[in-house]
Coordinates of C-alpha atoms and ligand atoms in Angstrom, one line a residue:
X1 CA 0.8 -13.6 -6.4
X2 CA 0.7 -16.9 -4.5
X3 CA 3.0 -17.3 -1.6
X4 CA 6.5 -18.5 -2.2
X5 CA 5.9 -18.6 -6.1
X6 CA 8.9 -16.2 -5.9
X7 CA 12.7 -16.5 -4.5
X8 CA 12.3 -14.4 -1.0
X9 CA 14.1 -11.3 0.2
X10 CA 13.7 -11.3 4.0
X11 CA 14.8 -8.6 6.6
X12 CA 13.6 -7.4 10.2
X13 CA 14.4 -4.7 12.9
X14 CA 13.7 -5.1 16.5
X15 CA 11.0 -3.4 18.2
X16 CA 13.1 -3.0 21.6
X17 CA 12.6 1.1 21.6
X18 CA 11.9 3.9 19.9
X19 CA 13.8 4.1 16.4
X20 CA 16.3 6.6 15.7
X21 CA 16.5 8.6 12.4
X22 CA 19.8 6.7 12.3
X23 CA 17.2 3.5 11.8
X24 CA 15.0 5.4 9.3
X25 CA 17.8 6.2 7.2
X26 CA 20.3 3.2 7.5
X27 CA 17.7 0.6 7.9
X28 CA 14.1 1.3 6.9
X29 CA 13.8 4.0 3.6
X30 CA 16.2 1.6 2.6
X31 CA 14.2 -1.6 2.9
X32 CA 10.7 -0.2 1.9
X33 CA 12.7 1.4 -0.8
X34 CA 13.7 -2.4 -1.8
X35 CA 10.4 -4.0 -1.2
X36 CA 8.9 -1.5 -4.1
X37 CA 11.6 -1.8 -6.7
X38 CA 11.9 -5.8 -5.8
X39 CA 8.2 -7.0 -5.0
X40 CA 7.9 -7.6 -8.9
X41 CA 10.8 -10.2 -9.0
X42 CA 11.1 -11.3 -5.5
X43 CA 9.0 -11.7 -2.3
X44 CA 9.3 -9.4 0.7
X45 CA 9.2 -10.9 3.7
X46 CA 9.5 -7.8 6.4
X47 CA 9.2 -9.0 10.0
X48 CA 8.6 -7.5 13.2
X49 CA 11.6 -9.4 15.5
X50 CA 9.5 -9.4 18.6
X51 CA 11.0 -12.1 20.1
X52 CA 14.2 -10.5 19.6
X53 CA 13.1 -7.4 21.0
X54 CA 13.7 -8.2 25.0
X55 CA 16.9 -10.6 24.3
X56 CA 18.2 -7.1 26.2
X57 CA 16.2 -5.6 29.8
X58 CA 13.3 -3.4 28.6
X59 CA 10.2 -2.3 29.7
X60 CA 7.7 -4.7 28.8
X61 CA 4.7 -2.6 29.5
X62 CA 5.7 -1.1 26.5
X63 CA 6.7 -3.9 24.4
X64 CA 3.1 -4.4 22.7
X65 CA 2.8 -0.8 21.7
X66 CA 5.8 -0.5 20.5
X67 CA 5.6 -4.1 17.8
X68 CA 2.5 -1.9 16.3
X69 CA 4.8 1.1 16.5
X70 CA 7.4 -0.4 14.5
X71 CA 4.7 -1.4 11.5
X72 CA 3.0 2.0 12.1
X73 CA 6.8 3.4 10.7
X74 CA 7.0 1.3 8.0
X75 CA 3.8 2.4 6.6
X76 CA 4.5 5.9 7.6
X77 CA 7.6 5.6 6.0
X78 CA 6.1 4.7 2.6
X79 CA 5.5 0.9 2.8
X80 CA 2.4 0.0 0.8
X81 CA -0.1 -1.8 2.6
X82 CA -1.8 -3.3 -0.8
X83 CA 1.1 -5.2 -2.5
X84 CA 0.5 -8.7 -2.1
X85 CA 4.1 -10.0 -2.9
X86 CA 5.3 -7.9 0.8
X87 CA 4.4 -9.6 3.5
X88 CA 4.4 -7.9 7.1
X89 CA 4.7 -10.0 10.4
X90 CA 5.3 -10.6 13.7
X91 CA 7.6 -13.0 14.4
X92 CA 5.6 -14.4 17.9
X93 CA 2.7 -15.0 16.1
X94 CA 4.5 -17.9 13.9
X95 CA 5.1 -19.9 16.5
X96 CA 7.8 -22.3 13.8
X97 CA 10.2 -19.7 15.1
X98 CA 10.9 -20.8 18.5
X99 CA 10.3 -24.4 17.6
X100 CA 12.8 -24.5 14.8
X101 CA 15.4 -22.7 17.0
X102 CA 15.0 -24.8 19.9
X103 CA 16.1 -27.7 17.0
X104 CA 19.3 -25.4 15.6
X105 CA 20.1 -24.6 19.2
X106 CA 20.9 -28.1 19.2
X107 CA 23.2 -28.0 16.7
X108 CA 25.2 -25.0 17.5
X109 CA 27.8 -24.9 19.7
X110 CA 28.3 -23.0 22.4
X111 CA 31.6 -21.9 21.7
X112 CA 31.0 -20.3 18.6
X113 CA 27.9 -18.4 19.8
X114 CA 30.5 -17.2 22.7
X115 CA 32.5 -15.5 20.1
X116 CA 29.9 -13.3 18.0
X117 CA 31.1 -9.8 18.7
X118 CA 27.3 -8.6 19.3
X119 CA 27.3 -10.7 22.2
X120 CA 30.4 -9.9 23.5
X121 CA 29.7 -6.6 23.1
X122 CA 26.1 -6.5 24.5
X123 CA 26.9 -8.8 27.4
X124 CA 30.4 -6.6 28.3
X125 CA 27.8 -3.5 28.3
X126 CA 25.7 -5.3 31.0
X127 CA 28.5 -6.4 32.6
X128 CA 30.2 -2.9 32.8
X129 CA 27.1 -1.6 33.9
X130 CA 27.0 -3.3 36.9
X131 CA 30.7 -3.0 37.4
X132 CA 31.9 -6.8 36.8
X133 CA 34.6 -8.0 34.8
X134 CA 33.2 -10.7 33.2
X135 CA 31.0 -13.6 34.3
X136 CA 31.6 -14.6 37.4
X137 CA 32.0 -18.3 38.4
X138 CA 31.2 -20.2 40.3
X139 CA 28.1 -18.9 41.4
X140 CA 28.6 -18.2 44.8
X141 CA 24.6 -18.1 46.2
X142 CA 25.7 -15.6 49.0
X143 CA 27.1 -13.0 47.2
X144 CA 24.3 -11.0 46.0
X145 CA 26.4 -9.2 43.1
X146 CA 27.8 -12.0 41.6
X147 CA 24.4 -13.7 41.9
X148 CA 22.8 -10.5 39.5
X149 CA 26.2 -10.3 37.4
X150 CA 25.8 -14.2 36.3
X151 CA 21.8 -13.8 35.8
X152 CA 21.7 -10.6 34.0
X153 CA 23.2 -11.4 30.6
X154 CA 20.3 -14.0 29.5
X155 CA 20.5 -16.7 27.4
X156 CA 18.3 -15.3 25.1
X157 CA 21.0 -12.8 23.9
X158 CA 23.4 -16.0 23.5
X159 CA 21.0 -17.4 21.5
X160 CA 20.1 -14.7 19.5
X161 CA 21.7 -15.8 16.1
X162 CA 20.1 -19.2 16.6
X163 CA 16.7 -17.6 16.9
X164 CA 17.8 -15.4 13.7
X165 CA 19.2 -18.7 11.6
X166 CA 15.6 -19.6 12.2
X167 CA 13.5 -16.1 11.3
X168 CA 15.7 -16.7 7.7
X169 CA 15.6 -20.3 7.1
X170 CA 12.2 -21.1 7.6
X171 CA 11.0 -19.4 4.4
X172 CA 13.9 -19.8 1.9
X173 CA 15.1 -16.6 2.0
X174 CA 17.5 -16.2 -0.3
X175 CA 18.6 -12.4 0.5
X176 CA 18.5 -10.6 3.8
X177 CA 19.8 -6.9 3.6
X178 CA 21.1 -6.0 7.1
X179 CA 23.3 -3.6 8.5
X180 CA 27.2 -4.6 8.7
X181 CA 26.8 -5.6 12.6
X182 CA 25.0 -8.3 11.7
X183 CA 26.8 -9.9 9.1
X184 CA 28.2 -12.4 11.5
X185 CA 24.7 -13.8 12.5
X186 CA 24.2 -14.0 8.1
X187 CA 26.9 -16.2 8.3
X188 CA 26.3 -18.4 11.1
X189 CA 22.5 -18.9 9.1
X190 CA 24.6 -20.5 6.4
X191 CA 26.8 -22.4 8.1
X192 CA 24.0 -23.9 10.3
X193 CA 22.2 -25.1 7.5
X194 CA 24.8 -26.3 5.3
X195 CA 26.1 -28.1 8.9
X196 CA 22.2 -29.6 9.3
X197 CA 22.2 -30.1 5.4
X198 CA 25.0 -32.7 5.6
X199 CA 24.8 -33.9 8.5
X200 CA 20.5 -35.2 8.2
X201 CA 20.3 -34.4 4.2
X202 CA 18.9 -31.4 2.5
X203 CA 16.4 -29.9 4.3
X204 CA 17.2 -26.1 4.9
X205 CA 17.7 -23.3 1.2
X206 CA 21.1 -21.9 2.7
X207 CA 21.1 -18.2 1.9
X208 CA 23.9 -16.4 -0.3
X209 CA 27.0 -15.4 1.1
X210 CA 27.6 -12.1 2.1
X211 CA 29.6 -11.3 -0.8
X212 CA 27.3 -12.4 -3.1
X213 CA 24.1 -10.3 -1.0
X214 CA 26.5 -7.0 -1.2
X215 CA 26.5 -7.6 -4.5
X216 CA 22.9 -8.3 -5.0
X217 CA 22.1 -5.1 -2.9
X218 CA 24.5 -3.1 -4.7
X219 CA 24.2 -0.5 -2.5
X220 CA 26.5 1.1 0.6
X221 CA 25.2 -0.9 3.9
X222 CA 28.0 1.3 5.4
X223 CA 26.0 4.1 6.5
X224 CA 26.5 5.3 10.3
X225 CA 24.9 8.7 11.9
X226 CA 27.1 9.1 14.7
X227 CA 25.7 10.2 18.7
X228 CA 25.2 13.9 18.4
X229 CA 27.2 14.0 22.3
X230 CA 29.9 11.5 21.4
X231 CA 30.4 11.2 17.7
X232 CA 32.9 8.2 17.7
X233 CA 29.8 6.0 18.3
X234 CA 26.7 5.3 16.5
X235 CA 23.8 6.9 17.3
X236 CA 21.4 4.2 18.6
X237 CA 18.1 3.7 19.8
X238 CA 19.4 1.4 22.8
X239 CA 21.5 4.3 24.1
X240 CA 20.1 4.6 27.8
X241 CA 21.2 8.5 27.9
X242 CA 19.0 9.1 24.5
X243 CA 21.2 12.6 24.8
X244 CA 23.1 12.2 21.6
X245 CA 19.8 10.1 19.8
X246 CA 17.2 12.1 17.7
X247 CA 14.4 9.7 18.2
X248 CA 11.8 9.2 15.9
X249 CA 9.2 10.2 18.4
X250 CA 10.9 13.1 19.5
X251 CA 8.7 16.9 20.1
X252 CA 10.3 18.2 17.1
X253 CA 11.3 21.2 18.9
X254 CA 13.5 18.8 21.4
X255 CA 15.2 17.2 18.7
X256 CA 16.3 20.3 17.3
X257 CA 17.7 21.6 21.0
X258 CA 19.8 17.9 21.1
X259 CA 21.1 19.2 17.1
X260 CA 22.0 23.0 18.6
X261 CA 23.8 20.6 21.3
X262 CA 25.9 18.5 19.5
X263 CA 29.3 18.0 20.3
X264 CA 31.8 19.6 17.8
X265 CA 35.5 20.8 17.6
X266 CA 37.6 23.7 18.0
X267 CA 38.8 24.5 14.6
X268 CA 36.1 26.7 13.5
X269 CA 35.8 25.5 10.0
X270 CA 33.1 23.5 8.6
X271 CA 34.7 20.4 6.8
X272 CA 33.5 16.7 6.1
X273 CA 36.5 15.3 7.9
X274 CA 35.1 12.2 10.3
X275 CA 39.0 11.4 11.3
X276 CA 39.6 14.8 12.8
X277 CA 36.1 17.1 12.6
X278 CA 33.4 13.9 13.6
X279 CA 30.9 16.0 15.3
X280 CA 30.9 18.7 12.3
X281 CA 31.1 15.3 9.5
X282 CA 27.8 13.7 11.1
X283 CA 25.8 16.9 10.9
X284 CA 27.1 17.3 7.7
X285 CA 25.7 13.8 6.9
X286 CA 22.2 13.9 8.6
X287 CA 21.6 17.5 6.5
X288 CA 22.4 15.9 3.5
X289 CA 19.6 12.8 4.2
X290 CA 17.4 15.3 5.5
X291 CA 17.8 17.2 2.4
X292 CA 18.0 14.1 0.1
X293 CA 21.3 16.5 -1.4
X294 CA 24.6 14.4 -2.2
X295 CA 27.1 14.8 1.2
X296 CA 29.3 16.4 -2.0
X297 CA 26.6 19.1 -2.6
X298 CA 25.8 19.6 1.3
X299 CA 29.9 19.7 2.4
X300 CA 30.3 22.2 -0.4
X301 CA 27.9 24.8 0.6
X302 CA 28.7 25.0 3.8
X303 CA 33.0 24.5 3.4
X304 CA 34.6 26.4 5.7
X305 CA 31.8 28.4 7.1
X306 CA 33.5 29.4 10.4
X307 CA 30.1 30.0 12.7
X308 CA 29.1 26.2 14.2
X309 CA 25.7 28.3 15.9
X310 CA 25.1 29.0 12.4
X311 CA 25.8 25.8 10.7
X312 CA 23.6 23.9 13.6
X313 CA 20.8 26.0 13.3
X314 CA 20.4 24.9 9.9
X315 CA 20.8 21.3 10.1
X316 CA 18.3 22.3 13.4
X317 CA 15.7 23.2 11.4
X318 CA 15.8 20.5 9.1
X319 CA 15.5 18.3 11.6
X320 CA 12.8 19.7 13.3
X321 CA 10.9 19.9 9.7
X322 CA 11.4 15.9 9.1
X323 CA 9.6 15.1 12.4
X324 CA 7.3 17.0 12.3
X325 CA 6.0 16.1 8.8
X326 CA 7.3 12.1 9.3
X327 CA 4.8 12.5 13.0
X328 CA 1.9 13.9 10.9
X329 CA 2.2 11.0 8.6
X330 CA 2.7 8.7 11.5
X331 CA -1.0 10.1 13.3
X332 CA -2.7 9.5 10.0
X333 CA -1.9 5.9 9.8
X334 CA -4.9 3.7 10.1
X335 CA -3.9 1.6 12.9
X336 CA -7.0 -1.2 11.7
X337 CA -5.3 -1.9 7.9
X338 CA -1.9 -2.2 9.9
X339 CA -3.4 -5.2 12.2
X340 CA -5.5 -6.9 8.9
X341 CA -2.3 -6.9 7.2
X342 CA 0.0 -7.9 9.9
X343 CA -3.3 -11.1 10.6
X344 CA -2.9 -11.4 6.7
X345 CA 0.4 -11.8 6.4
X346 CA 0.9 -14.5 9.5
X347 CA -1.9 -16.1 8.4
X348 CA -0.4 -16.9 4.3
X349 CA 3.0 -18.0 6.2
X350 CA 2.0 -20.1 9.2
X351 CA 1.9 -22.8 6.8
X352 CA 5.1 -22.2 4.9
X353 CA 7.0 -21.8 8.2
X354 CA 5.4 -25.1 9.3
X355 CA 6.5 -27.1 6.4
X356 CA 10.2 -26.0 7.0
X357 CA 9.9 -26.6 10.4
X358 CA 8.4 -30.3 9.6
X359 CA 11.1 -31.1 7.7
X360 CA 13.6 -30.3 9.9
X361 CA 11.5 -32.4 12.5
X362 CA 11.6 -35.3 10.0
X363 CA 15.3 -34.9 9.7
X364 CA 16.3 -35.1 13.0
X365 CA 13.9 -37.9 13.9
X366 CA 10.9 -36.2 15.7
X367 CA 8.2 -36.7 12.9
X368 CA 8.1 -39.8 11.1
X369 CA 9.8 -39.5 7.2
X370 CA 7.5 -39.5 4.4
Ligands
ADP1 P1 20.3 0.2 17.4 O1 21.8 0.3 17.7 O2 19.7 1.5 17.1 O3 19.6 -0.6 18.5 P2 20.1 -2.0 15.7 O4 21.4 -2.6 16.1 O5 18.8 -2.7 16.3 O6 20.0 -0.5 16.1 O7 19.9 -1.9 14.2 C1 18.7 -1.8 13.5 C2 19.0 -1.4 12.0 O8 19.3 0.0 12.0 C3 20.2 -2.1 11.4 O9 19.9 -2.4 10.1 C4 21.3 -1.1 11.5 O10 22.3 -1.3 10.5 C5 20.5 0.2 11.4 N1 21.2 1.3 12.1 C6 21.2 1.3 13.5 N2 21.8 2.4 13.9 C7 22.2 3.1 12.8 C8 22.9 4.4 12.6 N3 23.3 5.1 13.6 N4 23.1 4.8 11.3 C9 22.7 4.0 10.3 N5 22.0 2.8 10.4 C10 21.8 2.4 11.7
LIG2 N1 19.1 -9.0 14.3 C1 18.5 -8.0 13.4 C2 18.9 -6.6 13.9 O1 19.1 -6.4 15.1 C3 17.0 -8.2 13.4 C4 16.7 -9.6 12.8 C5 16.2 -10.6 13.6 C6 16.9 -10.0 11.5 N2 16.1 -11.7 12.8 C7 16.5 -11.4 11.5 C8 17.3 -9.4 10.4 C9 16.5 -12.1 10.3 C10 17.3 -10.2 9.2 C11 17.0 -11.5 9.2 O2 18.9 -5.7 13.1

């Protein structure tokens, strides 16, 4: 099918570390499981946020590896390589990405990118971790803490929804699945356009509301496996500890020791309660994924079973069992047919990016009007 013939789904997940079965279950068997059954109707764009990737420190020896890594789990996830209508990509490689954001960026006020909780949130992390308040100004040049404290949250991280208006906008998309913390940065795609709509004339598709995409998606976007140590938070893969994390790279054997680990309760009863019994819930939940069994099924069997040791060791196993099959999977993917469809897939969009991007440049005056 040719290129755009089609209205476009579009979703990515950054490649800043190693995903988390809380990423394979709430993110990716979700989204490879809606490229199959949509591919007929629709066009699945699936990107690689590279760019997006070190918006946060990391180590960027590993960065390259781990953008490969991230289409190596799709495919060893199930994505097929061979449908034409889903396209794989790096973001970097179109280089329409950072040129069209540079354009929204000037558009978008810094105030309302100051109050996108994902900012706040990253950028109070950071801040905590260096033992700040806040941002300090002004910048005093001799004090050597406040001098790391104002340069450590980047600018990049500010202008992450800017960058992700732009990932969305350049091809149409019409649908973008994501997870509920990003819902904000949805809606901030749609009012930028509609802003750059009437303000220079039509020139951007503004994507559906977030209403209308639940709707579309039909399915719960609400799942959340919880940190094995602390299970009041998610379990994510930009946890520095990785204690509480069951990593998709994980020695199976490890992963099982975190699960024998987890943090419970004292009441001795096994129960899906998340209020009162979190530790003991989120087991419950990750068994029943594991299992592909209902949470209804799974928090039956085990109701009330009064030995935890036992309880873990089953959920233990299980997970030791997915990773070591999902790693043997992983090890037989052919790294070359990754890369040719990655080089395919950049290749059929450069020029659709590019004629988004040009009319934006027309619109605002940098390209002369046609
Ligand atoms: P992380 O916190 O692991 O860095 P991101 O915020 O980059 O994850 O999210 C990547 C995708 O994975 C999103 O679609 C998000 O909804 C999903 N996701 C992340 N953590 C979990 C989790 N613990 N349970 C379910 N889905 C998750
Ligand atoms: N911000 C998304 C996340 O952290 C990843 C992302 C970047 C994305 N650009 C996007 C998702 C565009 C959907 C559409 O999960």
């Amino acid at each position: 099918m040719n290129v755009m013939s089609k209205p476009v789904i579009l979703t990515g997940i950054r490649a800043n570390n190693d995903l988390t079965i809380g990423n394979y279950f709430g993110a990716i068997l979700p989204i490879i499981d809606m490229a199959k059954t949509r591919s007929d109707e629709y066009q699945v764009n699936l990107f690689i946020p590279d760019l997006h990737s070190f918006t946060t420190p990391i180590d960027h020896s590993l960065l390259y590896d781990q953008i490969l890594h991230n289409a190596r789990l799709f495919v060893a996830a199930g994505l097929p390589l061979d449908n034409p209508d889903i396209y794989l990509y790096r973001q970097s490689y179109i280089s329409a990405h950072s040129e069209l954001t540079w354009i929204l960026d000037c558009f978008t006020g810094f105030g309302e990118m100051s109050r996108m909780t994902q900012f706040k949130d990253k950028s109070q992390n950071v801040y905590d971790s260096l033992g700040a308040q806040d941002f300090e100004l002004p910048d005093d040049v001799n004090d050597v803490k406040q001098k790391k404290v104002n340069q450590t949250v980047s600018m990049g991280l500010f202008n992450y929804p800017v960058l992700m208006a732009a990932d969305i906008l350049l091809y149409e998309a019409q649908y973008i699945p994501v997870g509920e913390d990003q819902t904000q940065h949805l809606e901030f795609a749609r009012d930028i356009s509609e802003r750059f709509n009437n303000k220079l004339g039509d020139t951007f598709n503004v994507p559906e509301s977030v209403a209308v995409q639940h709707k579309f998606f039909g399915k719960d976007q609400g799942l959340r496996i919880k940190d094995l140590i602390d299970p009041t938070k998610k379990m994510s893969k930009s946890d520095d500890s990785g204690r509480g994390v069951i990593f998709l790279g994980d020695q199976p054997s490890a992963a099982a020791k975190k699960v024998i680990g987890a943090t419970t309760d004292d009441l001795a009863s096994v129960h899906f309660d998340p209020q009162n019994q979190p530790g003991i819930s989120n087991l419950l939940q990750i068994l029943s994924l594991l299992q592909g069994r209902t949470l209804e099924e799974v928090s039956a069997e085990f109701e009330g079973q009064s030995s935890y040791g036992d309880f873990k060791a089953v959920v233990a196993a299980e997970v030791e069992k997915f990773l070591t099959d999902f790693q043997q999977k992983l090890s037989t993917v052919d790294d070359n047919a990754v890369i040719a469809k990655l080089e395919q897939s950049e290749h059929d969009l450069i020029p659709v990016a590019n004629a988004t991007l040009l009319r934006a440049q027309q619109a605002v005056g940098l390209r002369q009007k046609v």
